[in-house]
PDB file of C-alpha atoms and ligand atoms in Angstrom:
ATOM      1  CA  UNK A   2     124.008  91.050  98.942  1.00  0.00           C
ATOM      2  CA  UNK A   3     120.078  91.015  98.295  1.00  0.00           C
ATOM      3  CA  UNK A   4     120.554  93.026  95.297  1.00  0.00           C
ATOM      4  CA  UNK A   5     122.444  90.253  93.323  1.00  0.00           C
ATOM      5  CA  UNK A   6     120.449  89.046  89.924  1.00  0.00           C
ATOM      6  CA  UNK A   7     119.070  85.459  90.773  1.00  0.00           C
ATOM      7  CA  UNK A   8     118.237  84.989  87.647  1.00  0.00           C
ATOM      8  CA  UNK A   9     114.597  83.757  88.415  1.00  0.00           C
ATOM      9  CA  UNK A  10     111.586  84.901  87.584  1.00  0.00           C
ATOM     10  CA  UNK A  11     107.970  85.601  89.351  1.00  0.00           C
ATOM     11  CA  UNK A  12     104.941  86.282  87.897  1.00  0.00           C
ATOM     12  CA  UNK A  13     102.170  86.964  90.045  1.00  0.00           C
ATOM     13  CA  UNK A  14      97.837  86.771  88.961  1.00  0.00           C
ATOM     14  CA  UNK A  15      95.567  88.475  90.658  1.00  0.00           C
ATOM     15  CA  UNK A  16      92.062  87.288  90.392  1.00  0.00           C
ATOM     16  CA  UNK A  17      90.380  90.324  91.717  1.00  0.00           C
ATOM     17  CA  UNK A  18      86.914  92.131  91.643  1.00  0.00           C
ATOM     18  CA  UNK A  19      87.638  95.551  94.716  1.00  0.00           C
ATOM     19  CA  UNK A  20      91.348  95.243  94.622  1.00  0.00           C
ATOM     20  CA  UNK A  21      92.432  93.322  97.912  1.00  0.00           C
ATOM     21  CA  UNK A  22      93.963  90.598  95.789  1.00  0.00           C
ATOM     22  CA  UNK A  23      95.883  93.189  93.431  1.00  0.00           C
ATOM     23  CA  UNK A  24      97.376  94.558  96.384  1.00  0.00           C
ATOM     24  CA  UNK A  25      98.524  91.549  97.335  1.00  0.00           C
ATOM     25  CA  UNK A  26      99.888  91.005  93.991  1.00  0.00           C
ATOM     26  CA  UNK A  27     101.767  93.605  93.665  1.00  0.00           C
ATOM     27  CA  UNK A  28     103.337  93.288  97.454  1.00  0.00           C
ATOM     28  CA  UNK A  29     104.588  90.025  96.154  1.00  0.00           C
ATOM     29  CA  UNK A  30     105.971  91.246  93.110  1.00  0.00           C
ATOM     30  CA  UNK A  31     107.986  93.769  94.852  1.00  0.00           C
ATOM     31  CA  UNK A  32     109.398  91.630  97.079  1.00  0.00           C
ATOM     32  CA  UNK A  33     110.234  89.213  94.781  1.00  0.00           C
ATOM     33  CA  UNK A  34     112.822  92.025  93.451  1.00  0.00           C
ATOM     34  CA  UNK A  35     114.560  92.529  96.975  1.00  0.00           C
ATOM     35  CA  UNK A  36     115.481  88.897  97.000  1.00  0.00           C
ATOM     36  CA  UNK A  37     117.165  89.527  93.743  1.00  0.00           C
ATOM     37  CA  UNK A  38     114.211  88.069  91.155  1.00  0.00           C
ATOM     38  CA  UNK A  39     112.311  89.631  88.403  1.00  0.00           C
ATOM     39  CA  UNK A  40     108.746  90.151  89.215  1.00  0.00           C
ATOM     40  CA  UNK A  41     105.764  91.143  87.700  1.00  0.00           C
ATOM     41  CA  UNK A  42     102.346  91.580  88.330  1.00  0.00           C
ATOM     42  CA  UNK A  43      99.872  90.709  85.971  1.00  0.00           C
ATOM     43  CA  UNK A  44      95.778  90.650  85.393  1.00  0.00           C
ATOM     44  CA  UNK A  45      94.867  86.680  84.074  1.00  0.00           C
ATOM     45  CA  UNK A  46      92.784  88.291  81.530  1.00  0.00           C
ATOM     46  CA  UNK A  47      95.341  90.928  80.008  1.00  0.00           C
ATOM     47  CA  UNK A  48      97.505  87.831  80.330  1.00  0.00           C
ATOM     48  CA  UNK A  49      97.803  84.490  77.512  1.00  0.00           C
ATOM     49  CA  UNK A  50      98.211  82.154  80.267  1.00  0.00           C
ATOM     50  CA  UNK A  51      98.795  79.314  77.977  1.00  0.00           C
ATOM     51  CA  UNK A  52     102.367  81.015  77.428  1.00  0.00           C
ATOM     52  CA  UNK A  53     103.003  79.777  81.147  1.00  0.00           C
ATOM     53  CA  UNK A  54     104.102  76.575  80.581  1.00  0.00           C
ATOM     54  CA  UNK A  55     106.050  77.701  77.085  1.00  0.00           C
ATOM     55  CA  UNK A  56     108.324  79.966  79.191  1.00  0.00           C
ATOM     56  CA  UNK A  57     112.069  79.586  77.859  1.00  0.00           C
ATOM     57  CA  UNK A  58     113.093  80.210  81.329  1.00  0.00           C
ATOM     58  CA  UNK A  59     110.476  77.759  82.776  1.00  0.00           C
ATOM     59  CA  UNK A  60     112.553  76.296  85.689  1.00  0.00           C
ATOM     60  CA  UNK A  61     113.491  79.791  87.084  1.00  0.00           C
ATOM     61  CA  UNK A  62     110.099  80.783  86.978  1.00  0.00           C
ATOM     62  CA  UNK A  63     107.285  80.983  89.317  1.00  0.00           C
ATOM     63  CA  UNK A  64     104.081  81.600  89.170  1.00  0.00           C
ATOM     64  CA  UNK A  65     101.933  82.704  91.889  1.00  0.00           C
ATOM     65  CA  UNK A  66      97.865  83.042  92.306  1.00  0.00           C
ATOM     66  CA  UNK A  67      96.230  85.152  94.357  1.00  0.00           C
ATOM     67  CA  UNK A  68      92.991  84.422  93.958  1.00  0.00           C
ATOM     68  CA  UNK A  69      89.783  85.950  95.199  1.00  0.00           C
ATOM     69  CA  UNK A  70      86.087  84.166  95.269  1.00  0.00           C
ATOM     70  CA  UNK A  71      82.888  85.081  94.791  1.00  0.00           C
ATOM     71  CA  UNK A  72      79.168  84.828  95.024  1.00  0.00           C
ATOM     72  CA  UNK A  73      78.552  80.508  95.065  1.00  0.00           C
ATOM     73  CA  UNK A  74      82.512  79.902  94.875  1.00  0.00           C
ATOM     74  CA  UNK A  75      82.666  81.774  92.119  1.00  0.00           C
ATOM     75  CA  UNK A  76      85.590  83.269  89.805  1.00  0.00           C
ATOM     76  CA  UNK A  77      86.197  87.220  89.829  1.00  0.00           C
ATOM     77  CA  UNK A  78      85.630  88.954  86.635  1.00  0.00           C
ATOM     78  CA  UNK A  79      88.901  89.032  85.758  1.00  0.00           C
ATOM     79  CA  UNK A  80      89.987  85.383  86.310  1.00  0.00           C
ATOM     80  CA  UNK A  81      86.423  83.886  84.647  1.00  0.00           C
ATOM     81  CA  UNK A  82      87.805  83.124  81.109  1.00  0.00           C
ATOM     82  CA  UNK A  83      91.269  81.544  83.021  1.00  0.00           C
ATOM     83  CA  UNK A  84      88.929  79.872  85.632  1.00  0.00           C
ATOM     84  CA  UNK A  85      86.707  78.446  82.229  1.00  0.00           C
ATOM     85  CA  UNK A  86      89.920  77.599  80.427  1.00  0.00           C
ATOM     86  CA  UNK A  87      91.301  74.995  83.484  1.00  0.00           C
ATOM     87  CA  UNK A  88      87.755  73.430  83.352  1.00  0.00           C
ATOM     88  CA  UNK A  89      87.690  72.747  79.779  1.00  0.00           C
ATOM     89  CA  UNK A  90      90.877  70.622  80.686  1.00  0.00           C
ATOM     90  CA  UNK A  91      93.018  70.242  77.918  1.00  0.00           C
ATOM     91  CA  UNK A  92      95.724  73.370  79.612  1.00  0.00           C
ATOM     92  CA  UNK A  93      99.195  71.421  80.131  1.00  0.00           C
ATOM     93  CA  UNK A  94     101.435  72.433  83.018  1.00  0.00           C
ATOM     94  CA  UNK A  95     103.929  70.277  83.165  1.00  0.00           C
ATOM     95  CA  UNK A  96     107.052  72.053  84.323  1.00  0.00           C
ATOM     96  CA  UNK A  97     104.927  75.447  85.475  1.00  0.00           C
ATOM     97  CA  UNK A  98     106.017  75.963  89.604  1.00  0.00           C
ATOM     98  CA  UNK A  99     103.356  77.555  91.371  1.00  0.00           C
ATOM     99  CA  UNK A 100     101.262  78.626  94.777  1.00  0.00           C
ATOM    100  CA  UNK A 101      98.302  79.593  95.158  1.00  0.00           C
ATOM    101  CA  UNK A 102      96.986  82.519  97.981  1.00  0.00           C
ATOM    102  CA  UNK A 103      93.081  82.562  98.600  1.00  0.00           C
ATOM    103  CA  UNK A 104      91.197  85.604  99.520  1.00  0.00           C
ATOM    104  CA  UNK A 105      87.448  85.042 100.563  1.00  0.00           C
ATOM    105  CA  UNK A 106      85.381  84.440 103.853  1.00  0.00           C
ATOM    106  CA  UNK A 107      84.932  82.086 105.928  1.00  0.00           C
ATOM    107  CA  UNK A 108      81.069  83.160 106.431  1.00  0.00           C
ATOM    108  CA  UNK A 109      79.987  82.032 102.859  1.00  0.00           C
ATOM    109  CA  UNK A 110      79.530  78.365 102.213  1.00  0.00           C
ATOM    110  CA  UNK A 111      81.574  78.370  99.304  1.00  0.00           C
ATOM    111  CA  UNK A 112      84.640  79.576 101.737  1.00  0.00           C
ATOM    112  CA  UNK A 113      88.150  80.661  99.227  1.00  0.00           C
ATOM    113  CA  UNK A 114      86.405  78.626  96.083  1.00  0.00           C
ATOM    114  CA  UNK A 115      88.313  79.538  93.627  1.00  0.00           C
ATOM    115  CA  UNK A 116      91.641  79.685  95.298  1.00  0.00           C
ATOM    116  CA  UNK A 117      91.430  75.826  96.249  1.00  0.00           C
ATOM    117  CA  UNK A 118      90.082  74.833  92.595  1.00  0.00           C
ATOM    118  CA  UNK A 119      92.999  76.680  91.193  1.00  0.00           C
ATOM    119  CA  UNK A 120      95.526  74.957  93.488  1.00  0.00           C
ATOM    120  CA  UNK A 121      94.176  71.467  92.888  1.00  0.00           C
ATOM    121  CA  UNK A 122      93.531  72.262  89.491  1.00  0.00           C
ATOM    122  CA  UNK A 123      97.198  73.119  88.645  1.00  0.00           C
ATOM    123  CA  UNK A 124      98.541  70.086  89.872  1.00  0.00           C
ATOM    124  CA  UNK A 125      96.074  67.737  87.792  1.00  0.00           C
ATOM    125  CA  UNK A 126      97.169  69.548  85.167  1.00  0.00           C
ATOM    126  CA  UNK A 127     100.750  68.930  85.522  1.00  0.00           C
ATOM    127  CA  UNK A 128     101.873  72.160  87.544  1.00  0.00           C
ATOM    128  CA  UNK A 129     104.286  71.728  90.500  1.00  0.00           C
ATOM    129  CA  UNK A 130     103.532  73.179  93.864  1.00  0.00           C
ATOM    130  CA  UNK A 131     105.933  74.495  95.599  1.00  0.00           C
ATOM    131  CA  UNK A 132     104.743  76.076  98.699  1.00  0.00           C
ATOM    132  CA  UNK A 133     101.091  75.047 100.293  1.00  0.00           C
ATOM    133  CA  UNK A 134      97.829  77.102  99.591  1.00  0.00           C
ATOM    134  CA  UNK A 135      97.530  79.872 101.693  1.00  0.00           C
ATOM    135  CA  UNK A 136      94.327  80.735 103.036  1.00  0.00           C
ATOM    136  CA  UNK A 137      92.827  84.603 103.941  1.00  0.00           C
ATOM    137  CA  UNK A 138      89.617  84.995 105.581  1.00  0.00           C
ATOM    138  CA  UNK A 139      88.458  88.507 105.299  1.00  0.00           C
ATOM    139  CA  UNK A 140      86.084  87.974 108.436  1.00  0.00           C
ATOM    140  CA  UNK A 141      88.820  87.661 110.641  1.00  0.00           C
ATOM    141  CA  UNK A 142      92.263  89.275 109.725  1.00  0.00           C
ATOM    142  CA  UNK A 143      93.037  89.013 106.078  1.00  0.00           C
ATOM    143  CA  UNK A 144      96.240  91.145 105.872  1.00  0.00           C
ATOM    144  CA  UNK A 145      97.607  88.860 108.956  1.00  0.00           C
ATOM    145  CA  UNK A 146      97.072  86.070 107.282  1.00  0.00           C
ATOM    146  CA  UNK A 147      98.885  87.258 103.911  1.00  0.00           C
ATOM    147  CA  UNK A 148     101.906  88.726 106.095  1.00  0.00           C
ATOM    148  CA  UNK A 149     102.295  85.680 107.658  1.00  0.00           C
ATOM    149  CA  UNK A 150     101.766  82.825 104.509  1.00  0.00           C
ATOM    150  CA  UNK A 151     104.077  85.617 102.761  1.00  0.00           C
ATOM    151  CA  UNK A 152     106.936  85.370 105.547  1.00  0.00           C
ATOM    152  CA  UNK A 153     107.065  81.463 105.031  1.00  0.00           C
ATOM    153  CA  UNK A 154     106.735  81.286 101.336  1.00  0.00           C
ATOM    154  CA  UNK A 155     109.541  83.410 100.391  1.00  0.00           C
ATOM    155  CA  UNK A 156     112.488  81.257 102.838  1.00  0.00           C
ATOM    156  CA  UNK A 157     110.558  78.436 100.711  1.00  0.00           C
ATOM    157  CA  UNK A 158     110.883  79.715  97.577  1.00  0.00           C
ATOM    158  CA  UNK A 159     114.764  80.611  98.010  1.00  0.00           C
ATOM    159  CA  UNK A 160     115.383  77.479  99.480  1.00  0.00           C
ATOM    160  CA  UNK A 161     113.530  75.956  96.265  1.00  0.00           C
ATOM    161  CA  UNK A 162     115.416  78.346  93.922  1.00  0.00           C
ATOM    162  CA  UNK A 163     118.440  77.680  95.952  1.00  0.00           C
ATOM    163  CA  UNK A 164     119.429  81.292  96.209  1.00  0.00           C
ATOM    164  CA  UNK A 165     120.363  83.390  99.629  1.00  0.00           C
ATOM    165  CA  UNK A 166     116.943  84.190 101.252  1.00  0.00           C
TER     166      UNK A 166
HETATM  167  N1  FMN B 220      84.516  84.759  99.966  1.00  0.00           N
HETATM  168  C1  FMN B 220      84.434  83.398  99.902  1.00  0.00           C
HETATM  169  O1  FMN B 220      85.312  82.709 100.434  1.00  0.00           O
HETATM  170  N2  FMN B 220      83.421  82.787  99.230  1.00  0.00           N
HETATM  171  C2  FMN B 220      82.427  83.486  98.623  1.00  0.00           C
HETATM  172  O2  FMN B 220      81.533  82.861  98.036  1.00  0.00           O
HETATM  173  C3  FMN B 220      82.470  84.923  98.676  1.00  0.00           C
HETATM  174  N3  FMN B 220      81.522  85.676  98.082  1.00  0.00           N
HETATM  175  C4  FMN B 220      81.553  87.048  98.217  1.00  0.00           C
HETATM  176  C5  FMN B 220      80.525  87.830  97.665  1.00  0.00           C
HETATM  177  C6  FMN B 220      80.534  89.208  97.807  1.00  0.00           C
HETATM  178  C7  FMN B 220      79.402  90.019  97.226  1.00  0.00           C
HETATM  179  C8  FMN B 220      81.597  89.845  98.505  1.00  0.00           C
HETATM  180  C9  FMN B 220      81.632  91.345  98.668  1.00  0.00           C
HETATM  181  C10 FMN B 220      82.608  89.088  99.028  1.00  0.00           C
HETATM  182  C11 FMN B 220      82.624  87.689  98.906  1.00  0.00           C
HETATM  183  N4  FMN B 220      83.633  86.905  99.459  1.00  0.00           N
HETATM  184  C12 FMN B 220      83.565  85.534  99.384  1.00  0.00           C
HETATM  185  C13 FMN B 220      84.790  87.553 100.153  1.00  0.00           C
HETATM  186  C14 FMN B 220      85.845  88.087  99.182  1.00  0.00           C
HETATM  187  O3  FMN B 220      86.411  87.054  98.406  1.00  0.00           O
HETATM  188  C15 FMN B 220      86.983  88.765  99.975  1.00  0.00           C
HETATM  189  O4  FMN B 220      86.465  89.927 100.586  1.00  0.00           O
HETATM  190  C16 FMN B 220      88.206  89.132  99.136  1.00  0.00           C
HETATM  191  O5  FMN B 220      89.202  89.658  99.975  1.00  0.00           O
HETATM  192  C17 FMN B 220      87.908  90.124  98.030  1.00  0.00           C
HETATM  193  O6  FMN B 220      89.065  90.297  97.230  1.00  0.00           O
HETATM  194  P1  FMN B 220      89.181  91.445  96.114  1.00  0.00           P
HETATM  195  O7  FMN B 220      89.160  92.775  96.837  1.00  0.00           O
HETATM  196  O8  FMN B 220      90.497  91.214  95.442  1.00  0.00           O
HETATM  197  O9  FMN B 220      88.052  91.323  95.149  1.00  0.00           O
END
């Protein structure tokens, strides 16, 4: 049944500035424990993110980013010193799973920033993606879009795992 230990781990960041994208986070996390995995929610800057890819458990683990922009494309409060830390460029990856979900707007130029640097940036890094970028535009239905990138990533993710979705 769904309540059988997987075994795998999620960890989900939040980079958020009113709380839309910690919501979100902790949704994720929660569900994460009815298909059987540990999940936690957690704030980037509370958070040593270079521990990520120095998990013990680093193939059962996921990490997910929801990720909220800004003024010009700009980092939240919270996710400015992990935003600043993948820029500097010397963060390895390699073996880290992740996706990325964007909050933002399609109205401002810089349109979900941050959630597409984070997703690219990853990868060059050495992360592997394992289920596409999701994109929420707050000036049409945000919480649509999140319910429904949410209800294809987790059949991904068990699929990926390769544990009963
Ligand atoms: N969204 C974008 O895609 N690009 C932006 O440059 C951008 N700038 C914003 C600036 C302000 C002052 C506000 C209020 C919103 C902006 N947004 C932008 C939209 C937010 O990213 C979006 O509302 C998001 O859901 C907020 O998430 P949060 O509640 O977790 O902070």
């Amino acid at each position: 049944d769904k309540m059988k230990k997987t075994g795998k781990n999620i960890v989900v960041f939040y980079g958020s500035q009113t709380g839309t994208a910690e919501e979100f986070s902790n949704r994720l996390s929660k569900d994460a424990h009815r298909y059987g995995m540990k999940g936690m929610s957690a704030d980037p800057e509370e958070y040593d993110m270079s521990e990520l890819s120095r998990l013990p458990e680093i193939e059962n683990s996921l990490a997910i980013f929801c990720m909220a922009t800004y003024g010009e494309g700009d980092p939240t409060d919270n996710s400015q010193d992990f935003y600043d830390w993948l820029q500097e460029g010397d963060a390895d990856f390699t073996g880290v799973k992740y996706t990325v979900f964007a909050l933002g707007n399609k109205t401002y130029e810089h349109y979900n920033a941050m959630g597409k640097y984070v997703d690219k940036r990853l990868a060059e890094l050495g992360a592997q993606r394992i289920f596409d970028l999701g994109m929420g535009d707050d000036d049409g239905n945000l919480e649509e879009d999140f319910v429904s990138w949410r209800e294809q990533f987790w059949p991904a993710v068990c699929e990926h795992f390769g544990v009963e979705a």
